[in-house]
Each structure stands twice: as structure tokens, then as C-alpha cells.
CSV table of C-alpha atoms and ligand atoms in Angstrom, one decimal:
chain,number,residue,atom,x,y,z
M,1,MET,CA,-28.6,-31.6,-16.6
M,2,THR,CA,-30.6,-29.0,-14.9
M,3,ASN,CA,-32.1,-26.1,-16.8
M,4,ARG,CA,-31.5,-22.6,-15.7
M,5,ARG,CA,-34.8,-22.3,-13.8
M,6,ASP,CA,-34.1,-25.4,-11.8
M,7,PHE,CA,-30.6,-24.2,-11.1
M,8,ILE,CA,-31.8,-20.9,-9.7
M,9,LYS,CA,-34.5,-22.6,-7.7
M,10,ASN,CA,-32.0,-25.0,-6.2
M,11,MET,CA,-29.3,-22.5,-5.6
M,12,SER,CA,-29.5,-22.5,-1.9
M,13,LEU,CA,-27.2,-19.7,-1.1
M,14,ILE,CA,-28.3,-16.9,-3.5
M,15,THR,CA,-31.6,-15.2,-3.5
M,16,ALA,CA,-33.4,-15.6,-6.8
M,17,GLY,CA,-33.3,-11.8,-7.2
M,18,GLY,CA,-29.6,-11.8,-6.6
M,19,VAL,CA,-29.0,-14.4,-9.2
M,20,LEU,CA,-31.2,-12.6,-11.7
M,21,ALA,CA,-29.5,-9.4,-11.0
M,22,GLY,CA,-26.2,-11.0,-11.7
M,23,VAL,CA,-27.3,-12.7,-14.9
M,24,THR,CA,-29.1,-9.7,-16.3
M,25,GLY,CA,-26.7,-7.1,-15.1
M,26,THR,CA,-29.3,-5.0,-13.4
M,27,SER,CA,-28.3,-3.5,-10.0
M,28,CYS,CA,-29.6,-5.1,-6.9
M,29,SER,CA,-29.0,-3.7,-3.4
M,30,GLY,CA,-29.8,-7.2,-1.9
M,31,GLY,CA,-30.4,-7.8,1.8
M,32,THR,CA,-27.2,-6.6,3.2
M,33,ALA,CA,-27.6,-2.8,2.9
M,34,THR,CA,-27.1,-2.3,6.7
M,35,ALA,CA,-23.7,-4.0,6.7
M,36,THR,CA,-21.7,-0.9,5.7
M,37,ALA,CA,-23.9,1.7,7.4
M,38,ALA,CA,-22.1,1.8,10.8
M,39,ALA,CA,-18.5,2.0,11.9
M,40,PRO,CA,-16.8,-1.4,12.3
M,41,LYS,CA,-17.9,-3.2,15.4
M,42,GLY,CA,-15.5,-6.1,15.4
M,43,ASN,CA,-11.8,-6.7,15.6
M,44,LYS,CA,-11.6,-9.6,13.3
M,45,VAL,CA,-8.6,-11.1,11.4
M,46,LEU,CA,-9.2,-10.4,7.8
M,47,GLY,CA,-7.2,-11.4,4.7
M,48,LEU,CA,-6.6,-9.3,1.6
M,49,GLN,CA,-5.3,-10.1,-1.9
M,50,ILE,CA,-3.1,-7.0,-2.5
M,51,TYR,CA,-4.2,-6.9,-6.2
M,52,SER,CA,-7.3,-5.2,-4.8
M,53,LEU,CA,-5.3,-2.0,-4.2
M,54,GLN,CA,-3.6,-1.9,-7.5
M,55,GLN,CA,-0.9,0.8,-7.6
M,56,GLU,CA,-2.4,2.7,-4.7
M,57,LEU,CA,-0.6,0.3,-2.3
M,58,TYR,CA,2.8,1.6,-3.5
M,59,ASN,CA,2.2,5.3,-2.9
M,60,ASP,CA,3.6,5.2,0.6
M,61,LEU,CA,3.9,1.5,1.4
M,62,PRO,CA,4.6,1.7,5.2
M,63,LYS,CA,1.7,4.1,5.7
M,64,ARG,CA,-0.6,2.1,3.5
M,65,MET,CA,0.2,-1.1,5.3
M,66,ALA,CA,-0.5,0.5,8.6
M,67,GLU,CA,-3.9,1.7,7.3
M,68,LEU,CA,-4.7,-1.9,6.2
M,69,LYS,CA,-3.9,-3.2,9.7
M,70,GLU,CA,-6.2,-0.5,11.1
M,71,MET,CA,-9.1,-1.8,8.9
M,72,GLY,CA,-8.5,-5.3,10.3
M,73,TYR,CA,-6.5,-6.8,7.5
M,74,VAL,CA,-3.8,-9.0,9.0
M,75,LYS,CA,-3.1,-11.6,6.4
M,76,LEU,CA,-1.9,-10.7,2.9
M,77,GLU,CA,-1.9,-12.6,-0.3
M,78,LEU,CA,0.7,-11.3,-2.7
M,79,SER,CA,0.3,-10.5,-6.4
M,80,GLY,CA,3.0,-9.0,-8.5
M,81,TYR,CA,5.9,-11.2,-7.1
M,82,SER,CA,8.7,-11.7,-9.6
M,83,ALA,CA,12.3,-12.7,-8.9
M,84,GLY,CA,13.2,-11.1,-5.6
M,85,LYS,CA,10.6,-8.4,-5.8
M,86,VAL,CA,7.0,-7.6,-5.0
M,87,GLY,CA,5.9,-5.0,-7.5
M,88,ASP,CA,9.1,-2.9,-7.7
M,89,VAL,CA,10.0,-3.4,-4.1
M,90,ASP,CA,12.7,-5.7,-2.8
M,91,MET,CA,10.7,-8.7,-1.5
M,92,MET,CA,12.6,-8.9,1.8
M,93,GLU,CA,12.0,-5.1,2.4
M,94,PHE,CA,8.3,-5.7,1.5
M,95,LYS,CA,8.2,-8.5,4.1
M,96,LYS,CA,9.8,-6.4,6.7
M,97,MET,CA,7.5,-3.4,6.1
M,98,ALA,CA,4.5,-5.8,6.3
M,99,GLU,CA,5.7,-7.3,9.6
M,100,ASP,CA,6.5,-3.9,11.1
M,101,ALA,CA,2.8,-3.0,10.3
M,102,GLY,CA,1.6,-6.2,11.9
M,103,LEU,CA,0.8,-7.9,8.6
M,104,LYS,CA,1.7,-11.5,7.7
M,105,LEU,CA,2.5,-12.7,4.2
M,106,VAL,CA,0.4,-15.8,4.1
M,107,SER,CA,-0.1,-16.5,0.4
M,108,SER,CA,1.2,-15.5,-3.0
M,109,HIS,CA,-0.3,-15.7,-6.5
M,110,VAL,CA,2.6,-16.8,-8.7
M,111,SER,CA,3.0,-18.7,-12.0
M,112,PRO,CA,6.0,-20.7,-13.3
M,113,SER,CA,7.5,-18.9,-16.3
M,114,ILE,CA,10.4,-19.1,-18.7
M,115,GLU,CA,12.8,-16.2,-18.7
M,116,GLY,CA,12.2,-13.7,-21.5
M,117,GLN,CA,8.7,-15.0,-22.3
M,118,GLN,CA,5.6,-12.9,-21.9
M,119,MET,CA,3.0,-13.9,-19.4
M,120,PHE,CA,0.5,-14.8,-22.1
M,121,ALA,CA,3.0,-16.7,-24.3
M,122,PRO,CA,1.6,-20.0,-25.8
M,123,PHE,CA,2.1,-22.9,-23.3
M,124,SER,CA,3.9,-26.1,-24.2
M,125,TYR,CA,4.4,-29.1,-22.0
M,126,ASP,CA,7.8,-29.5,-23.7
M,127,ASP,CA,8.8,-26.6,-21.4
M,128,VAL,CA,7.9,-28.4,-18.2
M,129,PRO,CA,11.5,-29.2,-17.2
M,130,LYS,CA,12.4,-25.5,-17.4
M,131,LEU,CA,9.2,-24.4,-15.7
M,132,LYS,CA,10.0,-26.8,-12.8
M,133,GLU,CA,13.4,-25.2,-12.5
M,134,ASP,CA,11.8,-21.8,-12.3
M,135,TRP,CA,9.2,-23.0,-9.8
M,136,LYS,CA,11.9,-24.4,-7.6
M,137,PHE,CA,13.6,-21.0,-7.5
M,138,LYS,CA,10.3,-19.3,-6.8
M,139,THR,CA,9.5,-21.8,-4.1
M,140,GLU,CA,12.8,-21.1,-2.4
M,141,GLU,CA,12.1,-17.4,-2.5
M,142,HIS,CA,8.6,-17.9,-1.0
M,143,GLN,CA,10.2,-19.9,1.8
M,144,LYS,CA,12.2,-16.8,2.6
M,145,LEU,CA,9.0,-14.8,2.5
M,146,GLY,CA,7.4,-17.3,4.9
M,147,CYS,CA,4.4,-17.9,2.8
M,148,LYS,CA,2.1,-20.8,3.6
M,149,PHE,CA,0.6,-21.0,0.1
M,150,MET,CA,1.8,-20.6,-3.5
M,151,ILE,CA,-1.2,-20.3,-5.7
M,152,ILE,CA,-1.4,-20.4,-9.5
M,153,PRO,CA,-3.9,-17.6,-10.3
M,154,MET,CA,-4.9,-18.9,-13.8
M,155,PHE,CA,-3.8,-21.4,-16.4
M,156,LEU,CA,-4.9,-20.0,-19.7
M,157,PRO,CA,-4.9,-23.3,-21.7
M,158,ILE,CA,-8.0,-24.3,-19.7
M,159,MET,CA,-10.0,-21.8,-21.7
M,160,SER,CA,-9.8,-23.9,-24.8
M,161,MET,CA,-9.8,-27.4,-23.2
M,162,LYS,CA,-12.3,-29.8,-24.7
M,163,THR,CA,-11.4,-33.3,-23.4
M,164,SER,CA,-10.7,-35.0,-20.1
M,165,ASP,CA,-7.3,-36.1,-21.4
M,166,GLU,CA,-6.3,-32.5,-21.6
M,167,VAL,CA,-7.3,-32.0,-18.0
M,168,LYS,CA,-5.4,-35.1,-17.0
M,169,GLN,CA,-2.2,-33.8,-18.7
M,170,MET,CA,-2.5,-30.4,-16.9
M,171,SER,CA,-3.2,-32.2,-13.6
M,172,ASP,CA,-0.1,-34.3,-13.9
M,173,TYR,CA,1.9,-31.0,-14.5
M,174,PHE,CA,0.4,-29.5,-11.4
M,175,ASN,CA,1.2,-32.6,-9.4
M,176,GLN,CA,4.9,-32.2,-10.4
M,177,LEU,CA,5.0,-28.5,-9.4
M,178,ALA,CA,3.2,-29.2,-6.2
M,179,GLU,CA,5.8,-31.9,-5.3
M,180,ILE,CA,8.4,-29.1,-5.3
M,181,ASN,CA,6.2,-27.1,-2.9
M,182,LYS,CA,5.7,-30.0,-0.6
M,183,GLN,CA,9.4,-30.6,-0.2
M,184,ALA,CA,9.6,-26.9,0.9
M,185,GLY,CA,6.6,-27.2,3.3
M,186,ILE,CA,4.4,-24.9,1.2
M,187,THR,CA,0.9,-25.7,0.0
M,188,PHE,CA,0.3,-25.6,-3.7
M,189,ALA,CA,-3.1,-24.4,-4.8
M,190,TYR,CA,-5.0,-23.4,-7.9
M,191,HIS,CA,-7.3,-20.4,-8.1
M,192,ASN,CA,-10.4,-20.5,-10.3
M,193,HIS,CA,-12.1,-18.0,-12.6
M,194,ASN,CA,-15.3,-18.9,-14.3
M,195,TRP,CA,-13.9,-20.8,-17.3
M,196,GLU,CA,-12.7,-23.7,-15.0
M,197,PHE,CA,-16.4,-24.6,-14.8
M,198,ASN,CA,-16.6,-25.2,-18.6
M,199,ARG,CA,-17.5,-28.7,-19.4
M,200,VAL,CA,-15.5,-31.2,-21.4
M,201,THR,CA,-17.1,-33.0,-24.3
M,202,THR,CA,-18.5,-36.6,-24.0
M,203,PRO,CA,-17.2,-39.2,-26.5
M,204,GLY,CA,-20.5,-38.9,-28.4
M,205,GLU,CA,-20.0,-35.1,-28.7
M,206,GLN,CA,-16.4,-35.7,-29.9
M,207,ALA,CA,-17.9,-38.0,-32.6
M,208,GLY,CA,-19.8,-34.9,-33.9
M,209,ARG,CA,-23.1,-34.9,-32.0
M,210,ASN,CA,-24.0,-31.6,-30.3
M,211,PRO,CA,-20.5,-30.2,-30.5
M,212,PHE,CA,-21.5,-26.7,-29.3
M,213,ALA,CA,-22.8,-27.5,-25.8
M,214,PRO,CA,-20.4,-29.9,-24.1
M,215,SER,CA,-22.2,-31.9,-21.5
M,216,GLY,CA,-19.3,-33.8,-19.9
M,217,GLN,CA,-17.9,-33.0,-16.4
M,218,GLN,CA,-16.7,-29.6,-15.4
M,219,ILE,CA,-13.0,-29.0,-15.8
M,220,GLN,CA,-12.7,-27.9,-12.2
M,221,ASP,CA,-14.2,-31.2,-10.9
M,222,LEU,CA,-11.9,-33.2,-13.1
M,223,MET,CA,-8.9,-31.2,-12.0
M,224,ILE,CA,-9.8,-31.9,-8.4
M,225,GLU,CA,-10.2,-35.6,-9.2
M,226,TYR,CA,-7.0,-36.0,-11.2
M,227,THR,CA,-4.6,-34.0,-9.0
M,228,ASP,CA,-3.0,-35.7,-6.0
M,229,PRO,CA,-4.9,-34.7,-2.8
M,230,ALA,CA,-1.6,-35.0,-0.9
M,231,LEU,CA,-0.1,-32.4,-3.1
M,232,VAL,CA,-2.7,-30.1,-4.7
M,233,SER,CA,-5.2,-27.9,-3.0
M,234,PHE,CA,-7.6,-25.3,-4.3
M,235,GLU,CA,-8.4,-21.7,-3.5
M,236,LEU,CA,-12.1,-21.2,-4.4
M,237,ASP,CA,-13.0,-17.8,-5.7
M,238,VAL,CA,-16.7,-17.6,-4.6
M,239,TYR,CA,-17.6,-14.9,-7.1
M,240,TRP,CA,-16.2,-16.6,-10.1
M,241,THR,CA,-17.7,-19.9,-8.9
M,242,VAL,CA,-21.2,-18.2,-9.2
M,243,ARG,CA,-20.2,-16.8,-12.6
M,244,GLY,CA,-19.3,-20.3,-13.6
M,245,GLY,CA,-22.8,-21.4,-12.8
M,246,ASN,CA,-22.1,-23.1,-9.5
M,247,ASP,CA,-23.2,-22.5,-5.9
M,248,PRO,CA,-20.1,-21.9,-3.7
M,249,LEU,CA,-22.0,-23.4,-0.7
M,250,GLU,CA,-22.6,-26.7,-2.5
M,251,TYR,CA,-19.1,-26.6,-4.0
M,252,LEU,CA,-17.5,-26.2,-0.6
M,253,LYS,CA,-19.5,-29.1,0.7
M,254,LYS,CA,-18.7,-31.3,-2.3
M,255,HIS,CA,-14.9,-30.7,-2.1
M,256,ALA,CA,-14.5,-30.0,1.6
M,257,ASN,CA,-11.2,-31.8,1.8
M,258,ARG,CA,-9.6,-30.0,-1.2
M,259,ILE,CA,-10.5,-26.4,-0.8
M,260,LYS,CA,-8.0,-24.8,1.6
M,261,ALA,CA,-8.5,-21.0,1.0
M,262,LEU,CA,-11.2,-18.7,-0.3
M,263,HIS,CA,-11.3,-15.5,-2.3
M,264,ILE,CA,-14.1,-13.5,-0.8
M,265,LYS,CA,-15.3,-11.4,-3.7
M,266,ASP,CA,-18.4,-9.7,-5.0
M,267,THR,CA,-19.1,-7.7,-8.2
M,268,ALA,CA,-17.5,-4.7,-6.4
M,269,VAL,CA,-17.6,-3.8,-2.7
M,270,LEU,CA,-18.6,-6.8,-0.6
M,271,GLY,CA,-22.2,-7.3,0.2
M,272,GLN,CA,-23.6,-4.5,-2.1
M,273,SER,CA,-24.7,-6.5,-5.1
M,274,GLY,CA,-26.9,-9.1,-3.3
M,275,LEU,CA,-25.4,-11.7,-5.7
M,276,LEU,CA,-23.7,-13.8,-3.0
M,277,ASN,CA,-24.9,-15.0,0.4
M,278,PHE,CA,-21.8,-14.5,2.4
M,279,GLU,CA,-23.3,-15.8,5.6
M,280,ASN,CA,-23.8,-19.2,4.1
M,281,ILE,CA,-20.3,-19.1,2.6
M,282,PHE,CA,-18.6,-18.2,5.9
M,283,ASN,CA,-20.6,-20.7,7.9
M,284,GLN,CA,-19.5,-23.5,5.5
M,285,MET,CA,-15.9,-22.2,5.5
M,286,TYR,CA,-15.8,-22.6,9.3
M,287,ALA,CA,-17.5,-26.0,9.1
M,288,ASN,CA,-14.8,-27.1,6.6
M,289,GLY,CA,-12.0,-25.9,8.9
M,290,ILE,CA,-10.7,-23.4,6.3
M,291,GLU,CA,-8.4,-20.9,8.1
M,292,ASP,CA,-7.6,-18.5,5.3
M,293,PHE,CA,-9.7,-16.2,3.2
M,294,PHE,CA,-8.7,-13.2,1.2
M,295,VAL,CA,-10.9,-10.3,0.1
M,296,GLU,CA,-10.5,-9.4,-3.5
M,297,LEU,CA,-11.7,-6.3,-5.3
M,298,GLU,CA,-11.5,-5.5,-9.0
M,299,SER,CA,-11.2,-1.9,-10.2
M,300,VAL,CA,-13.8,0.4,-8.6
M,301,GLN,CA,-13.0,3.4,-10.8
M,302,ALA,CA,-16.5,3.3,-12.2
M,303,LEU,CA,-17.9,3.8,-8.7
M,304,ASN,CA,-15.9,7.0,-8.3
M,305,ILE,CA,-14.0,5.8,-5.2
M,306,THR,CA,-10.4,4.8,-4.7
M,307,GLN,CA,-9.3,1.2,-4.4
M,308,PHE,CA,-8.5,1.9,-0.8
M,309,GLU,CA,-12.0,3.2,-0.1
M,310,GLY,CA,-13.4,0.0,-1.7
M,311,VAL,CA,-11.1,-2.2,0.3
M,312,LYS,CA,-12.2,-0.3,3.5
M,313,GLY,CA,-15.8,-0.9,2.5
M,314,CYS,CA,-15.1,-4.6,2.2
M,315,ALA,CA,-13.5,-4.6,5.7
M,316,ASP,CA,-16.4,-2.7,7.2
M,317,PHE,CA,-18.8,-5.2,5.7
M,318,LEU,CA,-17.0,-8.1,7.3
M,319,GLN,CA,-16.3,-6.4,10.6
M,320,ASN,CA,-20.0,-5.7,10.9
M,321,ALA,CA,-21.2,-9.1,9.8
M,322,SER,CA,-22.2,-11.2,12.7
M,323,PHE,CA,-21.4,-14.4,10.8
M,324,VAL,CA,-17.7,-13.5,10.5
M,325,LYS,CA,-15.8,-14.8,13.5
W,1,MG,MG1,-9.9,-14.2,-7.2
């Protein structure tokens, strides 16, 4: 186990100041202040997770989509799909509006569910047959949408997992869902937050020694090991990877054959925190042959800007970045 000082020293992609800023919560302008200073120079193909826009997207959908295209966003990743709709919009109308604006629906964040159950209802493996039926229906709908990826954005039982057996059981479940996607020619993937980097306990810890600081393998690593590489891929959220105590650069190298998409995310607008070295991340993304990345932005209400302005700031950062092809 490395201690925190060694971890920071060895973390090749992040400046020590950036990491400390992230850990302590102090603001840090980092080394990328020039990135948003000028008008966009490039005409690059960018991806966007539409969650970034929250309800602002739906104010005037065709106009908003045209504005996204103008910023350079061409690939969309959906959130808010449910039974025939994206948000409150008929999904095929949404698709047509996107295509009319020159946008492509590449990916979708979606979870299997049981009708009538709340999103955060307790999970039971007894429900897997029903969940597979639901997943089959959702897969057929995503075939109609033309999505390349269906990505599970979070699986809450992970937050309380303690043993590798639990990770194995979940991985088997993901393999079963992913088989349905494979039949349909869609790639199944899982998107991480920070808690996927929690560690499971070792047998000694399970016997009662040191129960408060598990030192076994990270759940994310075990999930990658236990799921079938022919079926299950991963979308790496680079921001949450850092928050989970891992260097995205090293993680991309370590699992080059399993990570098929990225969430390009910062504490707020890309490049402003200094927490992440996006140049290293993009270089490794290209080296790995990853074709799809999606910008993601949480609420920027505290910055006194709109989500659209934040998403534009992210686009400007990437359009001006020499390391983005
Ligand atoms: Mg994300």
C-alpha cells in the first residue's frame, strides 16, 4: 500500500498543487488558464452527456441542439431515457431533432428496472429474470435510436460491498445483461463514480482484524477481472477516478482493452480547477484507440452561469486545446 504522500508524488498526470487543491477544497487556477481566453480555434468532434444541460436542454429543443452543434458537440450521450421517451419527449422525435441538427445519438445512460419501483429501491438478485426482460425491451428501443453504447451509470449496491464474492455476483449479472446487448450489436458498459474504487476486505480482515480500512483489491479492478471481456466494457469517468484515489492515466494504461469510452469531467468547467491533466488523458485515450468521449458538467449554479454557458466553456477549452484532435 502506498501512503498519500507517495501517491501524490507518483501521480504522473496531476500536478501536486492540483491534487492538493482537490483534496483540501481550496481553489486552484492550475496551468490551463489560457484555454478559455480566446474564441474556439478548432472544429473538432466533441461528445456531450446531455445531463450536463439539465432542464435547459428542453426549453427549445431544436434551437438548443443547433447551438450545441455550433459549439462543436456532434455526439450525444443520453440521460433521462425511459420507455419510449427522452425526458418528456418522444424518443424518435428526439432522435429526428438531433439528426436534423447534425447530432448523433451515440450512447445512453440507462438502468434495468422493474415497473412501478423507484430508482433507488433495494436491489435483489431474485429480480434478475424480470430485469433482463426489461433490459431486452430497452435494448430494442436503443436499437431504434441507433445507439452504439448502453451504459449503466451507477449500481448502488456497490456502495456497501465488502467482499470479492459480492463483486463476482454483480459481474455475473452484468454479463447476463451484456449478452442481451451483444445480440443486438450494442456495447454494454459500466460508468464509475468514486465508490467503485473502494476496496474489498481480505480474509484476515473478514476474520476481524482491521475491519475499518479494507486493503483488498479495488471493486472496479475486480469488476473488470470478473466480467467477460467479450461482453462488458467500461466508460471511465476521469474526474471520479481521481476522486477514487486513482490516476486516470495509469488506469487507462492498465485496462487499455476494457475502457471503451470516457467521461471528460472536472470539478466544474473543464480545465479551470487544475485538478486534472487533460493533455495526458487525451494522449492516452488516442493511444488506446478510444473513439468516444463525452463532456460532463454537474450543476454550475454556484458559479452564477447557466448550464449552457458552462457547456460552452467546456467546448471552448477543448476546441482551444492543442492536444484534442
Ligand atoms: Mg460521469
